[in-house]
Amino acid sequence: MQIHRIRQLFEQSPVDQRIAVCGWVRTRRDAKGGFSFIELNDGSCLKNLQVIADEKLPNYESEVKKLGTGASVRIEGTVVQSQGKEQAIEVRAESVQVYGGSPEDYPLQKKRHGFDYLRTIAHLRPRTNTFGAVTRIRHTLAMAVHDFFRARGFFYVHTPIITALDCEGAGEMFQVTTLDLDKPPRTPEGKIDYERDFFGKRTALTVSGQLEGEIYAMALGNIYTFGPTFRAENSNTTRHLAEFWMIEPEMAFADLEHNAYIAEEFLKHVIRAVLESCGEDLNLLDQFVQKGLKASLEHIVAAPFARMTYTEAIDVLQKSGQTFEFKPEWGQSLQTEHERYLTEVHLKKPVILTDYPKDFTAFYMRLNDDGKTVRNMDVLVPQIGEIIGGSQREERYDVLLRRMQEGGLNPEDYAFYVDLRKYGTAPHAGFGLGFERLVLLCTGMGNIRDVIPFPRTPGHADF
């Protein structure tokens, strides 16, 4: 007999049909009259399926009445209309097969558990209502990412995870090596001899697929990457991970204005997908995690994003009358408190900030005519702050070389990237979005470690 998913049963309500369903027991309650109520969940939706198991079942006393929270079962029976108010249908069991029991020390009993505790049992936390909802929303967002770009003619490109380049120029990278770390080979000068390493040079885990993505944009027009990236940044905050997923489109013959347009359309598309497909999960998170979550997402989708330059934003912050921990000054990076003031207090909506000072931006961002700022953008949203960073890329050969030299980078290490400016250079632009920050936005969760299945942070690489 074909196994039905619980979500499918609720959607189709196949009353009077015999079905098979598998899942994990959330609760079992024995009633007077010789039967038990079993609440079953298989992860396909938030709602549990109620199963009525009668004492006439051959294993009722030996197994059914001993089922504990967390036990896994296969149930065959008939779908009937429910007499209760909480559900439209239920299943009258004709057989209950126990695949795996669950003793009383099962860590997820029927009570609320703190997120700090659940992080210590990441192998079991997906079985909770909250983390089931987060996972389903994360899945919906990932599918919506591909739907958005496919519908607009973008090609999906896989860029390397192991690289010899530091895209951001910050040096915070995880080294990849097969050398004996106890006795590494050394050069006559006493330095580690990376020519004897697996790749013949020093390599690391990528911080971004952007540079390789630009190669394909300059051949195929519009491309995007969606894959894992890594930062060896010792940041123990609620917003940082050492391993996370990035979405990075690159577009040939595009300027900053088009880049901003695509970024706004992209955010609205993926959030709309969650609103349309994950209503039940959003309601749960709205009730127990972040009040007003659903209304906040609807507000983002409904109205155009604001536009403002970095210089204008600094002026607003300086005239705000607010006392910030970090004083806003031109030439300094904006802090999260500044970003949230702009989106939550001043504008009460997302904003796209453009034209930041060149001194703290990446070498590949196109230099403006003033020589002081670059053609870049950050998309800021309420609750999160920066969620997207992007720019029009520097397509001018001589300007790119000068910017690299100013940043202390050796152009020879980026020969392929420089070549793109020698052979058929063209205006192009792109942006990057940390997927986990998007999941934070759409779930209302307060810690980024709770929106990725197995978080990697300083001192933690469990599971």
XYZ file of C-alpha atoms in Angstrom, residues 89-413:
325
model
C -10.214 14.042 9.495
C -8.600 11.291 11.511
C -7.527 7.709 10.912
C -9.003 4.586 12.483
C -6.084 2.224 12.696
C -6.368 -1.339 11.426
C -2.722 -2.086 12.131
C 0.089 -0.330 13.989
C 3.625 -1.419 13.174
C 6.282 -0.076 15.528
C 9.545 0.598 13.743
C 11.398 2.123 16.657
C 10.424 2.711 20.249
C 11.401 5.748 22.311
C 12.213 5.439 26.033
C 11.292 7.967 28.704
C 14.635 9.771 28.464
C 13.753 11.078 24.980
C 15.003 14.709 25.136
C 11.935 16.219 23.427
C 9.026 15.647 25.729
C 5.789 17.617 25.317
C 6.938 20.986 26.661
C 8.671 24.088 25.342
C 12.452 23.903 25.111
C 14.850 26.847 24.907
C 16.747 27.412 21.673
C 20.092 27.273 23.507
C 19.249 23.776 24.716
C 17.965 22.663 21.320
C 21.269 23.721 19.728
C 22.955 21.007 21.818
C 20.685 18.357 20.281
C 20.735 19.525 16.673
C 20.114 15.915 15.584
C 16.682 16.002 17.237
C 15.580 19.644 17.058
C 14.078 19.302 13.530
C 11.314 17.261 15.200
C 10.083 20.295 17.136
C 7.316 22.489 15.747
C 9.554 25.558 15.509
C 12.434 23.924 13.696
C 10.139 21.959 11.428
C 8.584 25.284 10.419
C 11.996 26.924 9.903
C 13.146 24.019 7.732
C 10.053 24.089 5.543
C 10.400 27.860 5.082
C 14.087 27.466 4.249
C 13.166 24.871 1.605
C 10.500 27.145 0.135
C 12.974 30.020 -0.077
C 15.594 27.854 -1.799
C 13.129 26.692 -4.429
C 11.925 30.281 -4.935
C 15.524 31.400 -5.553
C 15.860 29.008 -8.485
C 12.357 29.841 -9.756
C 13.131 33.572 -9.810
C 16.342 33.306 -11.807
C 15.142 30.568 -14.153
C 12.098 32.638 -15.106
C 14.397 35.539 -16.041
C 16.810 33.568 -18.193
C 19.697 33.306 -15.717
C 21.966 30.268 -15.884
C 22.894 28.409 -12.680
C 26.695 28.124 -12.391
C 28.648 26.081 -9.846
C 31.764 27.948 -8.729
C 34.633 26.241 -6.850
C 34.641 25.738 -3.103
C 38.431 25.350 -3.006
C 40.241 28.419 -4.302
C 43.589 30.198 -4.294
C 41.912 33.630 -4.338
C 40.523 35.860 -1.606
C 37.596 37.620 -3.259
C 37.145 40.121 -0.448
C 40.840 40.750 0.169
C 40.333 40.340 3.911
C 42.411 37.202 4.425
C 39.859 35.546 6.757
C 39.898 32.168 5.010
C 40.048 28.516 6.067
C 43.184 26.924 4.679
C 42.934 23.670 2.731
C 45.990 21.421 2.805
C 47.167 17.809 2.711
C 50.578 18.656 4.188
C 51.691 17.036 7.435
C 50.945 19.809 9.911
C 53.370 18.340 12.456
C 56.254 18.371 9.963
C 55.380 20.534 6.964
C 57.954 20.754 4.161
C 59.866 24.013 4.139
C 61.731 26.146 1.621
C 65.412 27.040 2.079
C 64.166 30.288 3.664
C 62.242 28.299 6.297
C 58.757 29.043 4.963
C 56.167 26.328 4.330
C 56.711 24.906 0.840
C 53.220 24.982 -0.673
C 54.558 23.781 -4.005
C 54.592 20.352 -2.379
C 50.951 20.663 -1.293
C 48.136 18.913 -3.182
C 47.413 21.827 -5.539
C 50.977 23.110 -5.727
C 49.999 26.380 -4.073
C 48.298 27.685 -0.949
C 44.530 27.152 -1.150
C 41.506 27.859 1.028
C 37.733 27.507 1.238
C 35.979 30.178 -0.804
C 34.504 33.318 0.704
C 32.551 34.062 -2.484
C 31.922 32.726 -5.970
C 31.693 36.223 -7.417
C 34.975 36.419 -9.325
C 34.355 33.106 -11.083
C 30.735 34.089 -11.607
C 31.828 37.178 -13.500
C 33.687 34.947 -15.956
C 30.470 33.233 -16.956
C 28.434 36.437 -16.950
C 30.893 37.814 -19.499
C 30.109 34.862 -21.745
C 26.487 33.896 -21.049
C 24.981 37.230 -20.036
C 23.153 36.540 -16.771
C 24.189 33.844 -14.293
C 23.788 33.087 -10.606
C 25.520 30.919 -8.031
C 23.955 29.394 -4.927
C 26.345 27.474 -2.728
C 28.323 27.261 0.520
C 30.874 29.909 1.465
C 33.215 30.200 4.427
C 34.640 32.961 6.629
C 37.313 32.317 9.255
C 36.095 35.311 11.223
C 36.156 34.945 14.992
C 32.703 36.482 15.480
C 30.508 35.017 18.196
C 27.362 36.962 17.353
C 23.759 36.180 16.503
C 24.401 37.273 12.888
C 27.596 35.443 11.892
C 28.443 31.907 10.789
C 31.711 30.385 9.649
C 29.891 28.328 7.011
C 26.846 29.722 5.233
C 25.150 29.760 1.836
C 25.385 32.609 -0.644
C 23.251 33.626 -3.620
C 25.258 35.653 -6.134
C 23.836 36.773 -9.498
C 26.098 38.480 -12.040
C 24.698 40.372 -15.025
C 26.507 41.550 -18.157
C 25.578 44.918 -19.677
C 23.963 45.966 -16.374
C 24.506 49.082 -14.277
C 23.828 49.817 -10.612
C 20.235 50.889 -11.259
C 19.392 47.559 -12.895
C 21.231 45.736 -10.119
C 19.066 47.470 -7.502
C 15.907 46.704 -9.474
C 16.734 42.981 -9.670
C 17.646 42.861 -5.974
C 14.312 44.377 -4.955
C 12.318 42.142 -7.301
C 14.239 39.114 -6.024
C 13.537 39.806 -2.353
C 9.859 40.411 -3.002
C 9.556 37.223 -5.064
C 11.062 34.879 -2.475
C 9.173 36.479 0.433
C 5.931 36.259 -1.536
C 6.591 32.526 -2.065
C 6.783 32.028 1.712
C 3.606 34.033 2.312
C 1.750 31.978 -0.278
C 3.044 28.515 0.655
C 3.931 28.543 4.357
C 0.951 30.211 6.040
C 0.593 27.621 8.790
C 4.290 27.762 9.678
C 4.311 31.575 9.576
C 1.338 31.698 11.941
C 3.205 29.533 14.449
C 6.335 31.694 14.280
C 4.249 34.862 14.419
C 2.611 33.618 17.619
C 5.606 32.181 19.468
C 8.781 33.701 17.967
C 8.199 37.203 16.565
C 4.913 39.014 16.935
C 3.927 40.776 13.727
C 6.195 38.645 11.533
C 3.609 37.990 8.854
C 2.523 41.641 8.660
C 6.155 42.732 8.405
C 6.771 40.417 5.436
C 3.565 41.573 3.761
C 4.711 45.185 4.186
C 8.056 44.450 2.495
C 6.295 42.934 -0.498
C 3.629 45.619 -0.813
C 5.587 48.870 -1.144
C 8.561 50.082 -3.216
C 11.904 50.143 -1.405
C 13.329 53.551 -0.526
C 16.490 54.816 -2.251
C 19.189 56.853 -0.544
C 22.905 57.484 -0.947
C 25.362 56.719 1.826
C 26.035 60.445 2.188
C 22.327 61.180 2.614
C 22.039 58.372 5.169
C 24.904 59.785 7.249
C 23.176 63.172 7.218
C 19.904 61.607 8.415
C 21.677 59.727 11.200
C 23.595 62.789 12.371
C 20.411 64.891 12.506
C 18.292 62.135 14.099
C 18.834 63.185 17.695
C 19.484 59.530 18.536
C 22.326 58.424 20.798
C 24.163 55.670 18.953
C 26.856 53.449 20.421
C 28.908 54.202 17.288
C 28.791 57.836 16.193
C 27.821 58.048 12.503
C 30.551 59.806 10.528
C 31.210 60.083 6.806
C 33.942 57.660 5.807
C 33.011 55.072 8.475
C 31.078 51.849 7.942
C 27.447 51.831 9.008
C 26.714 49.668 12.028
C 23.656 47.490 12.536
C 22.153 50.093 14.889
C 22.398 52.678 12.089
C 20.866 50.340 9.529
C 17.966 49.430 11.797
C 17.272 53.076 12.639
C 16.993 53.901 8.941
C 14.643 50.993 8.179
C 12.606 50.738 11.371
C 12.390 54.340 12.607
C 13.183 56.838 9.859
C 11.771 55.131 6.749
C 9.759 52.221 8.222
C 10.547 50.172 5.112
C 13.501 48.576 3.307
C 16.024 50.955 1.760
C 18.714 50.591 -0.891
C 21.778 52.644 0.057
C 24.259 53.486 -2.707
C 27.598 55.140 -3.358
C 29.686 54.296 -0.301
C 33.210 55.696 0.233
C 35.842 53.767 -1.702
C 38.177 53.469 1.284
C 36.259 50.633 2.966
C 34.793 48.927 -0.096
C 36.142 46.122 -2.282
C 38.568 46.674 -5.154
C 36.141 45.402 -7.797
C 33.477 48.076 -7.218
C 33.270 50.699 -9.965
C 34.814 54.021 -8.986
C 32.564 57.051 -9.313
C 33.672 60.201 -11.126
C 34.214 61.983 -7.808
C 37.094 59.614 -7.047
C 35.804 59.227 -3.484
C 32.825 56.864 -3.758
C 31.943 53.711 -5.658
C 28.873 52.447 -7.530
C 27.793 49.988 -4.883
C 24.654 49.272 -2.888
C 23.448 47.678 0.315
C 19.841 46.573 0.728
C 18.728 47.107 4.316
C 15.583 45.558 5.791
C 13.863 45.928 9.184
C 14.989 43.595 12.004
C 18.045 42.407 10.054
C 19.859 45.442 8.654
C 22.019 44.642 5.638
C 20.731 41.625 3.728
C 22.205 42.253 0.242
C 25.473 43.817 -0.831
C 26.315 44.491 -4.457
C 27.831 46.823 -6.977
C 28.416 47.729 -10.539
C 31.757 46.033 -11.203
C 34.819 47.978 -12.303
C 35.105 47.207 -16.022
C 37.940 49.656 -16.840
C 41.313 47.943 -17.103
C 43.496 50.781 -15.834
C 41.170 51.747 -12.985
C 40.922 48.129 -11.807
C 44.708 47.776 -11.724
C 45.039 50.974 -9.722
C 42.383 49.889 -7.239
C 44.064 46.515 -6.745
C 47.430 48.124 -6.139
C 45.881 50.582 -3.660
C 44.472 47.597 -1.783
C 47.815 45.814 -1.668
C 46.721 43.062 -4.065
C 49.016 41.590 -6.701
C 47.280 41.783 -10.117
C 49.231 38.693 -11.226
C 47.319 36.652 -8.639
